[in-house]
């Protein structure tokens, strides 16, 4: 496994790989790797012959007062884990490599980038879309794998790749969870032992919504209310949002009867730590 720091070298290496007929699979991350990230590597390996992983904590996707400075970083541990799982190249650029002092070009995805995560983290998806566009142009992979954990991000990246004619095929890989249901996240290390226990209520509340929908509940406001009640009763978590969207459009679902699948999404803050999760709810509508 080789570590590459320079944009130019990364571009040259991927050019060489392509000319040799390799199929390049790409897994963009911010590092502090866990099994969620590594599952994306597994998915990439199935669809490609060489895997490039980027490890880059992208400053432009963090807002003022967010956790950019304290975001967990451990490149030497990441290298070990990535190598063990068969990553061929790690691209770990510096900020200066990625953004010149006069950098002034950004990718703006309209509408969907300004709701939910975009509403609570203004500018976040502008930073994400920009860095993903840059990374796709540097690595020029055949496929790139993103996690369903960040469902809105995956949707936005797919939309951007389609609308800006990127040649890369975007794949989305399922959420990896701890045994107690908590979705793996680099940010879980911020949680105190009590918050870590309480954070399992996120998945439980999503499973409650799933069970209610399966039982034929048609009133999304009622499901929303029950989820809020559960989260408030079982944790100190403060809810940013609980939302139900059409997974194909990310538009809010108003009428459950007109849809087969709903994506339930939530963001909850435990102290300073903001966690997100989501679950697809299958709707059985009688004809
Ligand atoms: P991050 O390092 O948090 O930016 O995540 C890098 C990629 O890994 C993103 O595409 C995430 O959606 C994905 N990812 C993070 N956590 C998980 C998880 N628990 N399961 C599946 N994918 C994940």
Short mmCIF file of C-alpha atoms and ligand atoms in Angstrom, two decimals:
data_model
loop_
_atom_site.label_atom_id
_atom_site.label_comp_id
_atom_site.label_asym_id
_atom_site.label_seq_id
_atom_site.Cartn_x
_atom_site.Cartn_y
_atom_site.Cartn_z
CA UNK A 1 0.00 0.00 0.00
CA UNK A 2 1.31 3.42 -0.92
CA UNK A 3 0.55 6.76 0.76
CA UNK A 4 0.27 9.72 -1.58
CA UNK A 5 0.25 13.30 -0.37
CA UNK A 6 0.50 15.30 -3.58
CA UNK A 7 -2.39 15.97 -5.96
CA UNK A 8 -0.07 15.75 -8.98
CA UNK A 9 1.33 12.35 -7.97
CA UNK A 10 -2.16 10.98 -7.29
CA UNK A 11 -3.27 12.08 -10.75
CA UNK A 12 -0.22 10.49 -12.38
CA UNK A 13 -0.66 7.21 -10.52
CA UNK A 14 -4.32 6.90 -11.41
CA UNK A 15 -3.48 7.77 -15.04
CA UNK A 16 -0.92 4.93 -15.08
CA UNK A 17 -3.38 2.53 -13.48
CA UNK A 18 -6.03 3.34 -16.05
CA UNK A 19 -3.62 2.94 -18.95
CA UNK A 20 -2.78 -0.52 -17.60
CA UNK A 21 -6.46 -1.40 -17.71
CA UNK A 22 -7.05 -1.32 -13.95
CA UNK A 23 -10.53 -0.52 -12.76
CA UNK A 24 -10.24 2.06 -9.98
CA UNK A 25 -12.56 1.96 -6.98
CA UNK A 26 -12.52 5.02 -4.73
CA UNK A 27 -13.54 5.40 -1.08
CA UNK A 28 -13.48 8.99 0.20
CA UNK A 29 -13.23 9.35 4.01
CA UNK A 30 -12.18 11.77 6.71
CA UNK A 31 -10.20 8.99 8.40
CA UNK A 32 -10.32 7.67 11.96
CA UNK A 33 -11.41 4.51 10.26
CA UNK A 34 -13.96 2.06 11.59
CA UNK A 35 -15.84 -0.92 10.20
CA UNK A 36 -18.29 1.40 8.42
CA UNK A 37 -15.49 2.82 6.29
CA UNK A 38 -13.99 -0.62 5.78
CA UNK A 39 -17.30 -1.99 4.53
CA UNK A 40 -17.08 0.60 1.75
CA UNK A 41 -13.63 -0.77 0.89
CA UNK A 42 -15.17 -4.26 0.66
CA UNK A 43 -17.89 -2.94 -1.66
CA UNK A 44 -15.28 -1.12 -3.79
CA UNK A 45 -13.12 -4.24 -4.07
CA UNK A 46 -16.06 -6.20 -5.46
CA UNK A 47 -16.42 -3.73 -8.32
CA UNK A 48 -12.81 -2.80 -9.07
CA UNK A 49 -9.22 -4.08 -9.30
CA UNK A 50 -7.44 -1.23 -7.44
CA UNK A 51 -8.80 0.63 -4.43
CA UNK A 52 -7.85 4.22 -3.61
CA UNK A 53 -9.01 5.59 -0.27
CA UNK A 54 -8.77 9.28 0.51
CA UNK A 55 -8.26 10.42 4.07
CA UNK A 56 -8.88 14.12 4.30
CA UNK A 57 -10.67 16.19 6.92
CA UNK A 58 -12.09 18.77 4.55
CA UNK A 59 -12.20 22.22 6.18
CA UNK A 60 -14.77 23.67 3.76
CA UNK A 61 -17.52 21.35 4.96
CA UNK A 62 -17.24 22.43 8.60
CA UNK A 63 -19.08 25.51 9.81
CA UNK A 64 -17.83 28.06 12.36
CA UNK A 65 -18.02 26.55 15.82
CA UNK A 66 -18.14 22.99 14.47
CA UNK A 67 -15.62 20.30 15.34
CA UNK A 68 -13.01 20.72 12.56
CA UNK A 69 -10.13 21.31 15.00
CA UNK A 70 -11.01 18.51 17.37
CA UNK A 71 -12.18 16.02 14.71
CA UNK A 72 -10.39 12.73 15.60
CA UNK A 73 -7.33 11.94 13.48
CA UNK A 74 -4.99 8.93 13.60
CA UNK A 75 -3.29 8.37 10.27
CA UNK A 76 -0.92 5.65 11.45
CA UNK A 77 -3.78 3.49 12.77
CA UNK A 78 -5.78 4.24 9.61
CA UNK A 79 -2.86 3.05 7.47
CA UNK A 80 -2.74 -0.28 9.31
CA UNK A 81 -6.48 -0.86 8.99
CA UNK A 82 -6.59 0.15 5.33
CA UNK A 83 -3.64 -2.06 4.45
CA UNK A 84 -5.18 -5.03 6.27
CA UNK A 85 -8.34 -4.65 4.18
CA UNK A 86 -6.51 -4.46 0.89
CA UNK A 87 -6.55 -0.73 0.09
CA UNK A 88 -3.89 -0.15 -2.57
CA UNK A 89 -3.39 3.60 -2.26
CA UNK A 90 -4.19 6.14 0.43
CA UNK A 91 -4.50 9.68 -0.79
CA UNK A 92 -3.94 11.95 2.22
CA UNK A 93 -3.37 15.49 0.96
CA UNK A 94 -2.64 18.55 3.07
CA UNK A 95 -5.02 21.51 3.11
CA UNK A 96 -2.51 23.49 1.06
CA UNK A 97 -2.49 20.77 -1.60
CA UNK A 98 -6.28 20.86 -1.83
CA UNK A 99 -7.01 24.57 -1.46
CA UNK A 100 -4.77 27.41 -2.54
CA UNK A 101 -4.96 30.63 -0.55
CA UNK A 102 -7.03 32.23 -3.30
CA UNK A 103 -9.38 29.26 -3.76
CA UNK A 104 -12.75 30.61 -4.84
CA UNK A 105 -14.62 27.93 -6.78
CA UNK A 106 -17.39 25.93 -5.13
CA UNK A 107 -20.01 23.42 -6.23
CA UNK A 108 -23.52 24.40 -5.20
CA UNK A 109 -26.30 21.81 -5.33
CA UNK A 110 -29.63 23.58 -5.10
CA UNK A 111 -32.62 22.85 -2.85
CA UNK A 112 -31.78 19.44 -1.37
CA UNK A 113 -28.46 20.77 -0.02
CA UNK A 114 -30.34 23.34 2.06
CA UNK A 115 -32.77 21.13 3.96
CA UNK A 116 -32.22 18.80 6.94
CA UNK A 117 -28.43 18.59 7.41
CA UNK A 118 -28.08 21.62 5.13
CA UNK A 119 -30.42 23.66 7.28
CA UNK A 120 -28.63 22.83 10.52
CA UNK A 121 -25.16 22.98 8.97
CA UNK A 122 -25.28 25.89 6.49
CA UNK A 123 -22.62 25.54 3.80
CA UNK A 124 -21.89 21.93 4.74
CA UNK A 125 -22.96 20.37 1.44
CA UNK A 126 -21.29 23.14 -0.56
CA UNK A 127 -18.04 21.99 1.05
CA UNK A 128 -18.87 18.32 0.54
CA UNK A 129 -19.86 18.72 -3.13
CA UNK A 130 -16.73 20.80 -3.78
CA UNK A 131 -14.30 18.37 -2.19
CA UNK A 132 -15.95 15.33 -3.77
CA UNK A 133 -15.82 17.01 -7.20
CA UNK A 134 -12.13 17.79 -6.66
CA UNK A 135 -11.36 14.26 -5.47
CA UNK A 136 -13.21 12.69 -8.40
CA UNK A 137 -11.25 14.90 -10.80
CA UNK A 138 -7.94 14.02 -9.14
CA UNK A 139 -8.47 10.25 -8.86
CA UNK A 140 -10.84 9.83 -11.83
CA UNK A 141 -12.14 6.51 -10.50
CA UNK A 142 -14.47 4.13 -12.32
CA UNK A 143 -16.60 3.79 -9.21
CA UNK A 144 -16.81 5.64 -5.89
CA UNK A 145 -18.51 4.24 -2.80
CA UNK A 146 -20.42 6.31 -0.24
CA UNK A 147 -22.23 5.19 2.91
CA UNK A 148 -25.98 5.19 3.43
CA UNK A 149 -25.11 6.42 6.95
CA UNK A 150 -24.92 9.88 5.36
CA UNK A 151 -28.00 9.35 3.20
CA UNK A 152 -28.47 13.00 2.23
CA UNK A 153 -24.80 13.30 1.32
CA UNK A 154 -24.99 10.17 -0.87
CA UNK A 155 -28.09 11.58 -2.59
CA UNK A 156 -26.39 14.94 -3.22
CA UNK A 157 -23.19 13.34 -4.51
CA UNK A 158 -25.19 11.17 -6.92
CA UNK A 159 -27.13 14.21 -8.14
CA UNK A 160 -23.95 16.24 -8.60
CA UNK A 161 -22.16 13.41 -10.45
CA UNK A 162 -25.15 12.98 -12.75
CA UNK A 163 -25.78 16.65 -13.42
CA UNK A 164 -22.11 17.62 -13.87
CA UNK A 165 -21.44 14.56 -16.05
CA UNK A 166 -18.81 12.89 -13.93
CA UNK A 167 -17.83 9.58 -15.52
CA UNK A 168 -17.60 7.88 -12.11
CA UNK A 169 -20.39 5.52 -11.07
CA UNK A 170 -21.56 6.35 -7.54
CA UNK A 171 -22.43 3.37 -5.33
CA UNK A 172 -24.10 3.50 -1.92
CA UNK A 173 -23.29 0.92 0.75
CA UNK A 174 -25.47 -0.03 3.78
CA UNK A 175 -25.05 1.32 7.32
CA UNK A 176 -22.78 -0.68 9.62
CA UNK A 177 -23.98 -0.70 13.23
CA UNK A 178 -22.69 -1.71 16.63
CA UNK A 179 -24.41 -4.74 18.15
CA UNK A 180 -26.71 -2.44 20.12
CA UNK A 181 -27.80 -0.64 16.96
CA UNK A 182 -25.73 2.55 17.18
CA UNK A 183 -24.45 3.42 13.70
CA UNK A 184 -20.66 3.46 13.60
CA UNK A 185 -19.24 6.97 13.38
CA UNK A 186 -15.85 8.57 13.99
CA UNK A 187 -17.71 11.03 16.22
CA UNK A 188 -18.87 8.26 18.62
CA UNK A 189 -15.53 8.65 20.45
CA UNK A 190 -16.74 12.03 21.72
CA UNK A 191 -19.57 10.39 23.69
CA UNK A 192 -19.33 9.92 27.45
CA UNK A 193 -20.19 6.37 28.63
CA UNK A 194 -23.70 7.55 29.58
CA UNK A 195 -24.24 9.36 26.27
CA UNK A 196 -22.96 6.28 24.44
CA UNK A 197 -25.64 4.19 26.17
CA UNK A 198 -28.35 6.76 25.54
CA UNK A 199 -27.38 7.16 21.89
CA UNK A 200 -28.82 3.70 21.15
CA UNK A 201 -32.23 5.39 21.35
CA UNK A 202 -31.66 6.75 17.83
CA UNK A 203 -31.88 3.34 16.24
CA UNK A 204 -34.62 2.23 18.62
CA UNK A 205 -36.72 5.22 17.63
CA UNK A 206 -36.18 4.44 13.93
CA UNK A 207 -37.20 0.81 14.60
CA UNK A 208 -40.29 2.10 16.41
CA UNK A 209 -41.21 4.07 13.27
CA UNK A 210 -40.59 0.96 11.17
CA UNK A 211 -42.85 -1.13 13.42
CA UNK A 212 -45.60 1.50 13.40
CA UNK A 213 -45.54 1.71 9.60
CA UNK A 214 -45.54 -2.09 9.35
CA UNK A 215 -48.58 -2.16 11.66
CA UNK A 216 -50.42 0.07 9.22
CA UNK A 217 -50.04 3.46 10.93
CA UNK A 218 -50.68 6.08 8.24
CA UNK A 219 -50.26 9.22 10.31
CA UNK A 220 -46.65 10.41 10.04
CA UNK A 221 -47.24 13.16 12.60
CA UNK A 222 -48.19 10.47 15.11
CA UNK A 223 -45.05 8.44 14.30
CA UNK A 224 -42.98 11.61 14.64
CA UNK A 225 -44.58 12.31 18.03
CA UNK A 226 -43.89 8.78 19.30
CA UNK A 227 -40.26 9.00 18.22
CA UNK A 228 -39.83 12.35 19.99
CA UNK A 229 -41.42 10.90 23.12
CA UNK A 230 -39.11 7.90 23.09
CA UNK A 231 -35.95 9.97 22.55
CA UNK A 232 -36.93 12.44 25.28
CA UNK A 233 -37.89 9.68 27.73
CA UNK A 234 -34.76 7.62 27.23
CA UNK A 235 -32.04 10.21 26.76
CA UNK A 236 -30.80 13.75 27.29
CA UNK A 237 -30.44 14.05 23.51
CA UNK A 238 -31.71 17.23 21.86
CA UNK A 239 -33.42 16.62 18.56
CA UNK A 240 -32.40 18.77 15.56
CA UNK A 241 -34.87 17.06 13.26
CA UNK A 242 -36.81 13.89 12.56
CA UNK A 243 -37.92 13.74 8.93
CA UNK A 244 -39.63 11.42 6.50
CA UNK A 245 -38.61 11.76 2.87
CA UNK A 246 -39.12 10.03 -0.44
CA UNK A 247 -35.73 8.29 -0.98
CA UNK A 248 -35.92 8.95 -4.73
CA UNK A 249 -36.38 12.73 -4.43
CA UNK A 250 -35.63 13.66 -0.81
CA UNK A 251 -38.95 15.50 -0.75
CA UNK A 252 -40.92 15.38 2.49
CA UNK A 253 -43.53 12.64 2.49
CA UNK A 254 -46.92 14.08 3.24
CA UNK A 255 -49.17 11.21 2.28
CA UNK A 256 -47.98 7.77 3.33
CA UNK A 257 -50.60 6.05 1.16
CA UNK A 258 -48.96 7.22 -2.06
CA UNK A 259 -45.53 5.73 -1.44
CA UNK A 260 -43.88 2.29 -1.08
CA UNK A 261 -40.79 3.30 0.84
CA UNK A 262 -40.05 6.14 3.22
CA UNK A 263 -36.63 7.20 4.43
CA UNK A 264 -36.79 8.22 8.09
CA UNK A 265 -33.87 10.47 9.05
CA UNK A 266 -32.85 12.10 12.29
CA UNK A 267 -30.16 14.22 13.88
CA UNK A 268 -29.79 14.40 17.65
CA UNK A 269 -27.23 16.21 19.79
CA UNK A 270 -25.73 14.63 22.88
CA UNK A 271 -23.87 17.46 24.57
CA UNK A 272 -21.56 18.82 21.86
CA UNK A 273 -21.80 15.66 19.78
CA UNK A 274 -24.21 15.60 16.89
CA UNK A 275 -25.26 12.16 15.64
CA UNK A 276 -27.27 11.29 12.53
CA UNK A 277 -28.99 8.07 11.51
CA UNK A 278 -31.64 6.84 9.11
CA UNK A 279 -33.74 3.82 8.22
CA UNK A 280 -35.78 2.86 5.20
CA UNK A 281 -39.40 2.07 6.11
CA UNK A 282 -41.30 -0.25 3.80
CA UNK A 283 -44.95 0.67 3.35
CA UNK A 284 -47.50 -1.99 2.52
CA UNK A 285 -50.31 -0.12 0.84
CA UNK A 286 -53.49 -2.02 0.00
CA UNK A 287 -54.68 -1.57 -3.53
P1 LIG B 1 -16.61 10.07 7.03
O1 LIG B 1 -15.20 9.66 7.28
O2 LIG B 1 -17.45 10.14 8.25
O3 LIG B 1 -16.72 11.29 6.14
O4 LIG B 1 -17.26 8.89 6.19
C1 LIG B 1 -16.69 8.46 4.99
C2 LIG B 1 -17.66 7.54 4.28
O5 LIG B 1 -17.95 6.43 5.13
C3 LIG B 1 -18.99 8.22 3.98
O6 LIG B 1 -19.44 7.82 2.68
C4 LIG B 1 -19.88 7.70 5.07
O7 LIG B 1 -21.26 7.68 4.71
C5 LIG B 1 -19.35 6.31 5.25
N1 LIG B 1 -19.70 5.78 6.58
C6 LIG B 1 -19.47 6.37 7.77
N2 LIG B 1 -20.00 5.63 8.78
C7 LIG B 1 -20.60 4.56 8.19
C8 LIG B 1 -21.33 3.44 8.69
N3 LIG B 1 -21.58 3.28 10.00
N4 LIG B 1 -21.79 2.54 7.81
C9 LIG B 1 -21.56 2.71 6.46
N5 LIG B 1 -20.88 3.74 5.94
C10 LIG B 1 -20.41 4.66 6.79
#
